[in-house]
mmCIF file of N, CA and C in Angstrom:
data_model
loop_
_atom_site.group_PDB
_atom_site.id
_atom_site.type_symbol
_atom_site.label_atom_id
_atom_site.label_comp_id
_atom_site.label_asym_id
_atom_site.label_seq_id
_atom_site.Cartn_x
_atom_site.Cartn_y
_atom_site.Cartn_z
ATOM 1 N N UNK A 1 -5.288 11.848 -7.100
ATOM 2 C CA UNK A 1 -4.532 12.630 -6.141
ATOM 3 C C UNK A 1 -3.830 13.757 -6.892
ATOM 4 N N UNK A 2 -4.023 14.728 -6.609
ATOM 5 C CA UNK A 2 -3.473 16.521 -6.748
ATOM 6 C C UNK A 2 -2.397 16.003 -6.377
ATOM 7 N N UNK A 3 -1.228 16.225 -7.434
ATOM 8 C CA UNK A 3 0.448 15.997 -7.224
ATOM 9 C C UNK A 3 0.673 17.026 -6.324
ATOM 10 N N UNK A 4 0.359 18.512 -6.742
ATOM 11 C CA UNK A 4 0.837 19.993 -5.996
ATOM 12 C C UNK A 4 0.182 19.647 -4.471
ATOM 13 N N UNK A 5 -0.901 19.086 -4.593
ATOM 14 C CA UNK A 5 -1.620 18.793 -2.973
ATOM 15 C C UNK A 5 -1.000 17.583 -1.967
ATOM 16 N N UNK A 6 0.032 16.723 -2.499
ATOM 17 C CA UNK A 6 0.318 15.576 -2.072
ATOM 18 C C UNK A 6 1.826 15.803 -1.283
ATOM 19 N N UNK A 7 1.796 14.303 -0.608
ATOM 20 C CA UNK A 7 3.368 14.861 0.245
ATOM 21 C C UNK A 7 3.737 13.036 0.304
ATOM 22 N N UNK A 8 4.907 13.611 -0.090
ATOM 23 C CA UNK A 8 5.907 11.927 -0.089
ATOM 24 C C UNK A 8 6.401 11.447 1.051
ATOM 25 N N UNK A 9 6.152 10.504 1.434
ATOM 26 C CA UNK A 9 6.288 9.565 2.656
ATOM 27 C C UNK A 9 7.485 8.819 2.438
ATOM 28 N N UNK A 10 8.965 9.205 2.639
ATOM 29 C CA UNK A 10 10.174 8.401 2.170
ATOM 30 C C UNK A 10 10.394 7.042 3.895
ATOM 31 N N UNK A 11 10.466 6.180 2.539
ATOM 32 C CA UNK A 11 10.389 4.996 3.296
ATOM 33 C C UNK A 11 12.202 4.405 3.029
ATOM 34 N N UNK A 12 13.005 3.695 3.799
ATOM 35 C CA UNK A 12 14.212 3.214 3.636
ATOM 36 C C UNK A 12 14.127 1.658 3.845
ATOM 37 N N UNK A 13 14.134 0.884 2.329
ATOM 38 C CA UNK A 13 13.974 -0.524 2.071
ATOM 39 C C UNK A 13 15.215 -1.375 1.542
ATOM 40 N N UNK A 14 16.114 -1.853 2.473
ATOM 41 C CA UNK A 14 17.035 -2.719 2.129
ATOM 42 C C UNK A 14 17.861 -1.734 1.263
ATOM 43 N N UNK A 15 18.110 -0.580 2.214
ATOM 44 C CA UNK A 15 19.352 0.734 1.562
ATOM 45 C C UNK A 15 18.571 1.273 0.415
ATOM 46 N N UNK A 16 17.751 0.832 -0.244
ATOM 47 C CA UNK A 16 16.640 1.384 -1.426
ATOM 48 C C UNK A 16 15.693 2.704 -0.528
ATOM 49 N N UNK A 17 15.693 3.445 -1.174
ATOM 50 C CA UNK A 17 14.667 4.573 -0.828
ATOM 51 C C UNK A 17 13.404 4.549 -1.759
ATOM 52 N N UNK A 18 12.044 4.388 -0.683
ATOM 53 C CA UNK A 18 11.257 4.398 -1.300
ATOM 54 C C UNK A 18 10.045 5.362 -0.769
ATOM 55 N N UNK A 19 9.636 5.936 -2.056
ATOM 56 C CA UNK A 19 8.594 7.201 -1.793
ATOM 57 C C UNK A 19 7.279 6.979 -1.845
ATOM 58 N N UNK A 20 6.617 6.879 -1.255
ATOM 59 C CA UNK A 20 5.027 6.568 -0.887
ATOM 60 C C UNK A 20 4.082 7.584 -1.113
ATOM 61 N N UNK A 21 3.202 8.389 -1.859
ATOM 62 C CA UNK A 21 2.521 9.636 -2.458
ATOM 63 C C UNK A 21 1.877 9.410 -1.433
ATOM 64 N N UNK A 22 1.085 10.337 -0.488
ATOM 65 C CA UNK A 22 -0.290 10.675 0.018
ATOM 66 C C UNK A 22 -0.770 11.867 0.182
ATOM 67 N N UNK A 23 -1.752 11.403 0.758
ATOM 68 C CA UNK A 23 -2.795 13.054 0.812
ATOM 69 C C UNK A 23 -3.165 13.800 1.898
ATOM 70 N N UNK A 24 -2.717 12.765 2.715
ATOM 71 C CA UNK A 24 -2.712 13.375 4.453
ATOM 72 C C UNK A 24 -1.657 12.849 5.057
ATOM 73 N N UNK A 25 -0.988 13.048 6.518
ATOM 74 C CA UNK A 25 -0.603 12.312 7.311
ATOM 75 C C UNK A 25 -1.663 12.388 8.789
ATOM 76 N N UNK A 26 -2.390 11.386 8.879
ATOM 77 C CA UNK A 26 -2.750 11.054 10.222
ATOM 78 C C UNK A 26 -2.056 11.231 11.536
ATOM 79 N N UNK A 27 -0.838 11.327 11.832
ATOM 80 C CA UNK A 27 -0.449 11.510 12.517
ATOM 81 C C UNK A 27 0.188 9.640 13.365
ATOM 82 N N UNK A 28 0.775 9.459 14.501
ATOM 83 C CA UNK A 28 1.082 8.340 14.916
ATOM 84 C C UNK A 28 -0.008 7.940 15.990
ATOM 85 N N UNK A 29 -0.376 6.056 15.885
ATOM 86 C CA UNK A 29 -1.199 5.189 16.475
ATOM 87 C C UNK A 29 -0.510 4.176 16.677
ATOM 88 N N UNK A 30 -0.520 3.673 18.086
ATOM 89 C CA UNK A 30 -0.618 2.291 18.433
ATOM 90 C C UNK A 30 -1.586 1.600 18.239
ATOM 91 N N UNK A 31 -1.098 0.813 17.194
ATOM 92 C CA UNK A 31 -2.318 -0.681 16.497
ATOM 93 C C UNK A 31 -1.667 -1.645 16.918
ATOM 94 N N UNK A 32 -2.649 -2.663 16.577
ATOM 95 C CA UNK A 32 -2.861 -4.082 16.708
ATOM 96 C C UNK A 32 -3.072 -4.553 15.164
ATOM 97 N N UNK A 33 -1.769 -5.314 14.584
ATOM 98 C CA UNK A 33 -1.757 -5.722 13.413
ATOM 99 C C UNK A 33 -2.215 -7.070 13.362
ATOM 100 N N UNK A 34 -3.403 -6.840 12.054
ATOM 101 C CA UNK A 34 -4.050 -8.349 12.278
ATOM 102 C C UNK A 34 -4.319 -8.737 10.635
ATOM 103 N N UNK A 35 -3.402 -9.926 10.644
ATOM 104 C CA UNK A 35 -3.312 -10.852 9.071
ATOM 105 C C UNK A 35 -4.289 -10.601 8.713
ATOM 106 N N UNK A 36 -4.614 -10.332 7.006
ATOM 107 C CA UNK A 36 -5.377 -10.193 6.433
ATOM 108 C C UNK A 36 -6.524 -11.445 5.764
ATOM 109 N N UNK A 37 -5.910 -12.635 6.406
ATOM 110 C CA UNK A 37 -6.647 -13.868 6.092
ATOM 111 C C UNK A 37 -5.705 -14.779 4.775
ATOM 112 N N UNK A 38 -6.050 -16.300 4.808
ATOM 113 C CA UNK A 38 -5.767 -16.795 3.427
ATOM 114 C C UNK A 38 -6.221 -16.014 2.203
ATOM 115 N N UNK A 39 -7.197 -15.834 2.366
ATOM 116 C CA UNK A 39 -7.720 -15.154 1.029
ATOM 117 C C UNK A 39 -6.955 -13.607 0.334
ATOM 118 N N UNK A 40 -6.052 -13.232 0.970
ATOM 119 C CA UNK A 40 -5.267 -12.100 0.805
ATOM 120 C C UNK A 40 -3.929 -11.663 1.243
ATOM 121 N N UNK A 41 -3.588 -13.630 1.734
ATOM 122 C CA UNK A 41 -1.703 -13.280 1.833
ATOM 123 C C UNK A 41 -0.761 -13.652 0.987
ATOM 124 N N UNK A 42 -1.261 -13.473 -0.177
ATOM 125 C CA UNK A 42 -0.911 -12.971 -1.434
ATOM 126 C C UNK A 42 -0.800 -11.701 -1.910
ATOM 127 N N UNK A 43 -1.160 -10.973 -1.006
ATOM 128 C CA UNK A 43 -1.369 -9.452 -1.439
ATOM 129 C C UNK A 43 0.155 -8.800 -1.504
ATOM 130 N N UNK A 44 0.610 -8.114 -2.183
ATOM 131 C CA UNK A 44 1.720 -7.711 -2.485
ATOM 132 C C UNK A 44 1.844 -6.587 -1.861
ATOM 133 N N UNK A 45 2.608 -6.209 -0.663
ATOM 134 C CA UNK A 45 3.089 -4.699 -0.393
ATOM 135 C C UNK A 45 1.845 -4.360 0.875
ATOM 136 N N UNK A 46 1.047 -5.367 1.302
ATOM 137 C CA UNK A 46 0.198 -4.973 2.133
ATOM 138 C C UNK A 46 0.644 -6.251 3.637
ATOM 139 N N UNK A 47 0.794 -5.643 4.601
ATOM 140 C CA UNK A 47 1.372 -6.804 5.524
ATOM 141 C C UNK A 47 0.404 -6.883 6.588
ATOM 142 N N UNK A 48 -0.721 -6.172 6.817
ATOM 143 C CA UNK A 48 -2.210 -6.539 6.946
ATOM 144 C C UNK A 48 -3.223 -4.740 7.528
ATOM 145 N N UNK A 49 -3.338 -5.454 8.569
ATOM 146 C CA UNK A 49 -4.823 -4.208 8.716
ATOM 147 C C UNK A 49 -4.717 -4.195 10.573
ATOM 148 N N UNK A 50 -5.488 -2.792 10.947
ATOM 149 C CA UNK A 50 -5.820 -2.388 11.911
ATOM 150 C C UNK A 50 -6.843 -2.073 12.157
ATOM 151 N N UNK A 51 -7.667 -2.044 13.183
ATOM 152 C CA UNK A 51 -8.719 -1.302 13.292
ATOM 153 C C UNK A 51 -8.492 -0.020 14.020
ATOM 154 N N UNK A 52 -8.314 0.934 12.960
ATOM 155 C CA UNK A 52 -8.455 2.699 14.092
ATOM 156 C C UNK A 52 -9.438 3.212 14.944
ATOM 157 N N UNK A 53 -8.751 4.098 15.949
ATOM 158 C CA UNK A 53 -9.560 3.973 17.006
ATOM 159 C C UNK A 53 -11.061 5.226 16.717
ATOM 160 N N UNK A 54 -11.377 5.559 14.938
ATOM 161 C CA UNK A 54 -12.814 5.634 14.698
ATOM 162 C C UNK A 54 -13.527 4.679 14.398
ATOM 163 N N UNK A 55 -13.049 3.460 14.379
ATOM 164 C CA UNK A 55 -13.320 2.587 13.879
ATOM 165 C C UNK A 55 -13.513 2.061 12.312
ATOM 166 N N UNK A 56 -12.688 3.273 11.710
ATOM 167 C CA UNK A 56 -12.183 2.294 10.489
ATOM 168 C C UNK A 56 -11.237 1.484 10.289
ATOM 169 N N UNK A 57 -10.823 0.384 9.155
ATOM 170 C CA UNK A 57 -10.053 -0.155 9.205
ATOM 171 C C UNK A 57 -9.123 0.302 8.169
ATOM 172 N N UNK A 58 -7.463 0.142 8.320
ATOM 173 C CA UNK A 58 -6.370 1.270 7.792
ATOM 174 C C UNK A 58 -5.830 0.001 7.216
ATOM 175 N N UNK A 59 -4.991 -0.281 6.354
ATOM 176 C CA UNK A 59 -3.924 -1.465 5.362
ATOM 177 C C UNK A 59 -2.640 -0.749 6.425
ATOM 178 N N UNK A 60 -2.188 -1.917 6.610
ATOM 179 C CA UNK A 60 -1.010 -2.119 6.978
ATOM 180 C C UNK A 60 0.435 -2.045 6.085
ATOM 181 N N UNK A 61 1.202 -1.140 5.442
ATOM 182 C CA UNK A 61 1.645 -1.535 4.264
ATOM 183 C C UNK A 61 2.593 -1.540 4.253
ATOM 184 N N UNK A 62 3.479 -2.456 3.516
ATOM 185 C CA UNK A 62 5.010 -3.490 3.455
ATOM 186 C C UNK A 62 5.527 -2.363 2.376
ATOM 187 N N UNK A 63 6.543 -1.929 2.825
ATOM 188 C CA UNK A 63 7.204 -0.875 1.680
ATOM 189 C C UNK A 63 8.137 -1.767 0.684
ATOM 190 N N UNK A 64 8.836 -2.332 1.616
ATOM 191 C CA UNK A 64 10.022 -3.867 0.515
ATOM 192 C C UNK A 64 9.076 -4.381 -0.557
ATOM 193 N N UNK A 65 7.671 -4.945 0.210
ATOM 194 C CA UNK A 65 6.912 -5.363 -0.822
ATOM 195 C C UNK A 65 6.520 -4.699 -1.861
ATOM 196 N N UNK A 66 6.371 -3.351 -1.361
ATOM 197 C CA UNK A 66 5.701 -2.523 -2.498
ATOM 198 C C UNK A 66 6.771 -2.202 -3.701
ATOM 199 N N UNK A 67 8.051 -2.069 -3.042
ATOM 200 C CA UNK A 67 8.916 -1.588 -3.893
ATOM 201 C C UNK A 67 8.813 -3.013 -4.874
ATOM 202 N N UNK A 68 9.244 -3.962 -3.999
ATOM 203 C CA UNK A 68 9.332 -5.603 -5.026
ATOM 204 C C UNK A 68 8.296 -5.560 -6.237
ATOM 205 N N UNK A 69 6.723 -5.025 -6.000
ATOM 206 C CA UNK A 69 6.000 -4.995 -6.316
ATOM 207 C C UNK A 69 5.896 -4.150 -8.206
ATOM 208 N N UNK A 70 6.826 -3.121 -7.621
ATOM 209 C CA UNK A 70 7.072 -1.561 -8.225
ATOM 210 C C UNK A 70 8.458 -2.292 -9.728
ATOM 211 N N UNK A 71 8.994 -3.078 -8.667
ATOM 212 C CA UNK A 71 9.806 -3.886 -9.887
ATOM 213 C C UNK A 71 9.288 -4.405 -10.945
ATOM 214 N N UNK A 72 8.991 -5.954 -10.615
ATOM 215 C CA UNK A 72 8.255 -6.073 -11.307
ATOM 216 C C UNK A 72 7.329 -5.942 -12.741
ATOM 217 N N UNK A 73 6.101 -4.648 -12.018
ATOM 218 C CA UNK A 73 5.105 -3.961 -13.054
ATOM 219 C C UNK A 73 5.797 -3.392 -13.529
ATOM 220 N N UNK A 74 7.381 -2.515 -13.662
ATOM 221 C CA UNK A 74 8.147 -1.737 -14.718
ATOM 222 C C UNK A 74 8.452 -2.778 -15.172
ATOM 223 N N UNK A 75 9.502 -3.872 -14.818
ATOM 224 C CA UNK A 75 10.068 -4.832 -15.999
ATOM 225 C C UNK A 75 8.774 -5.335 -17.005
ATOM 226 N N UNK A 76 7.731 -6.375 -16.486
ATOM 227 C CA UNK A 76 6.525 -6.802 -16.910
ATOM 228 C C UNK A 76 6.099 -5.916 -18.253
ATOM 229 N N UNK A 77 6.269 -4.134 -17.741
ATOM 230 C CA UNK A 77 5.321 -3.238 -18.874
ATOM 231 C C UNK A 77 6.270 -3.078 -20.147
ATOM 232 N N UNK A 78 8.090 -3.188 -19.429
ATOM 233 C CA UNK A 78 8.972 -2.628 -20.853
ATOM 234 C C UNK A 78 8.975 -4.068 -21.310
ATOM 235 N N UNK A 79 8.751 -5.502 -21.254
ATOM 236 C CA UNK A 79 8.482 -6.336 -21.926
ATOM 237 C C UNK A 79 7.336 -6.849 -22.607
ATOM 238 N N UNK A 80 6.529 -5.338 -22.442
ATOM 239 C CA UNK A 80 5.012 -5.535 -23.228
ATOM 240 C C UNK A 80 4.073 -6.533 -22.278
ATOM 241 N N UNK A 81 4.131 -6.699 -21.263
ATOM 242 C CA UNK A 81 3.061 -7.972 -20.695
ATOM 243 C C UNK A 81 1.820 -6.735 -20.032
ATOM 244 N N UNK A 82 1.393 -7.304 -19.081
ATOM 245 C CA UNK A 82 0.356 -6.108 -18.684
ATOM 246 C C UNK A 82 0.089 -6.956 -17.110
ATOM 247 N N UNK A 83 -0.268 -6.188 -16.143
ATOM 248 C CA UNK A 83 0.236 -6.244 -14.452
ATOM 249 C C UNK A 83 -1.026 -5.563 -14.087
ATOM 250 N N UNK A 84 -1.989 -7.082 -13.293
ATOM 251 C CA UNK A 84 -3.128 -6.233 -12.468
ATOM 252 C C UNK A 84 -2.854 -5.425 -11.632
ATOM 253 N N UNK A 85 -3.399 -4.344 -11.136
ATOM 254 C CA UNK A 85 -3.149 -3.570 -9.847
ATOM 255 C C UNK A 85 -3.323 -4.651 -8.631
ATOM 256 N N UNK A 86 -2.296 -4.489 -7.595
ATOM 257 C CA UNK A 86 -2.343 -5.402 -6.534
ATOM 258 C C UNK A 86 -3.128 -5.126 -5.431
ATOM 259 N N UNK A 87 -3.458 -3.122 -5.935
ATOM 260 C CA UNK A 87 -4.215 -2.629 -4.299
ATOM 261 C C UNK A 87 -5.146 -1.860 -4.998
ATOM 262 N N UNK A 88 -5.658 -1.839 -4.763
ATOM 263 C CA UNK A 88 -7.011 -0.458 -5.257
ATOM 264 C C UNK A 88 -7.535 -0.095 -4.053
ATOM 265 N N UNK A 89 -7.234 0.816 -3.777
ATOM 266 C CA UNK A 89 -7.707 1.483 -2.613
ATOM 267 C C UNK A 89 -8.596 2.755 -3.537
ATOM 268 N N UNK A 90 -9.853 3.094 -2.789
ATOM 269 C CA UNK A 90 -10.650 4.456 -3.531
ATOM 270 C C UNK A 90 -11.453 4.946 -2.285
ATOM 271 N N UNK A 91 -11.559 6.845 -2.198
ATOM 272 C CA UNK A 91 -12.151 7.379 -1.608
ATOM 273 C C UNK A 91 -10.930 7.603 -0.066
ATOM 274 N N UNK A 92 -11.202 8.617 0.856
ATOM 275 C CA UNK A 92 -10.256 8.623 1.601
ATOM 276 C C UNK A 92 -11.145 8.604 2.908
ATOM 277 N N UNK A 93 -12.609 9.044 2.745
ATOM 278 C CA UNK A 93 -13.423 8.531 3.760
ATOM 279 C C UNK A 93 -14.306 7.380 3.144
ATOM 280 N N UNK A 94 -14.325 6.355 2.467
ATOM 281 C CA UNK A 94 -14.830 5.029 2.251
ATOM 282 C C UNK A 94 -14.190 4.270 2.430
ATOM 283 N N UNK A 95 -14.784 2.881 2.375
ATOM 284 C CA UNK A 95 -13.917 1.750 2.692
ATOM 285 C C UNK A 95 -12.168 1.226 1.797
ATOM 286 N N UNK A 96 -11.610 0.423 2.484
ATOM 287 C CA UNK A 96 -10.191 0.263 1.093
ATOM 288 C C UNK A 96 -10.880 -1.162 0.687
ATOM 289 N N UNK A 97 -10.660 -0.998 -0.827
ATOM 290 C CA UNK A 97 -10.719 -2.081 -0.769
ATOM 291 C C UNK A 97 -9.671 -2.599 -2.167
ATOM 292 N N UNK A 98 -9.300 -4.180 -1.853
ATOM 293 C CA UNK A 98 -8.126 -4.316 -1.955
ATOM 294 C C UNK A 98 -8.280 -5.664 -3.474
ATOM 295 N N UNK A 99 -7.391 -6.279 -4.124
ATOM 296 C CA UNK A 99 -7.649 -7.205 -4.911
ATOM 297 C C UNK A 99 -6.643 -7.890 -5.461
ATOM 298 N N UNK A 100 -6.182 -9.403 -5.439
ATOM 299 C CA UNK A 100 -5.195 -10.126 -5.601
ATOM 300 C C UNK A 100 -4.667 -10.095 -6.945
ATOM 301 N N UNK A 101 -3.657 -9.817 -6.609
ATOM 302 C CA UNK A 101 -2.533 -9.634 -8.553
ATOM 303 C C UNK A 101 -2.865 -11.271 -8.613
#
């Protein structure tokens, strides 16, 4: 993501301000939020999925979590440990796809 091309999405988490990078805004949708399954409610900062009305499917995403998340991987890195990515999302017209810390 082009920093100069990007626009911050300020999110307000338990009086914490938190800034979210993206590359578009879509604009506002009424969804239908639907759990992401056992296999991924572990996922950190993601509180599930929608299906949009092109019929892709969009992540639902937990900002508290993400920030919790954001903790964490800084403490973890200044104590030398090393922190899988919790989301990998790639491409902005392909699928997301996602992977358990």
């Amino acid at each position: 993501v082009d920093p100069c091309q990007s626009m911050v999405v300020i999110a307000v988490c338990d009086g914490q301000h938190v800034g979210l990078v993206v590359e578009n805004l879509l604009g506002q949708q009424q969804v239908v939020i639907k759990s992401l399954g056992e296999r991924f409610e572990q996922l950190k900062g993601v509180a599930g999925a929608a299906i949009l009305g092109d019929g892709r499917v969009g992540l639902i995403l937990d900002p508290p979590g993400l920030a919790a998340f954001h903790d964490t991987y800084q403490r973890t890195r200044q104590a030398g440990g090393h922190v899988r990515p919790a989301l990998s999302v790639e491409g902005t017209n392909e699928s997301s796809a996602a992977t358990a810390a």
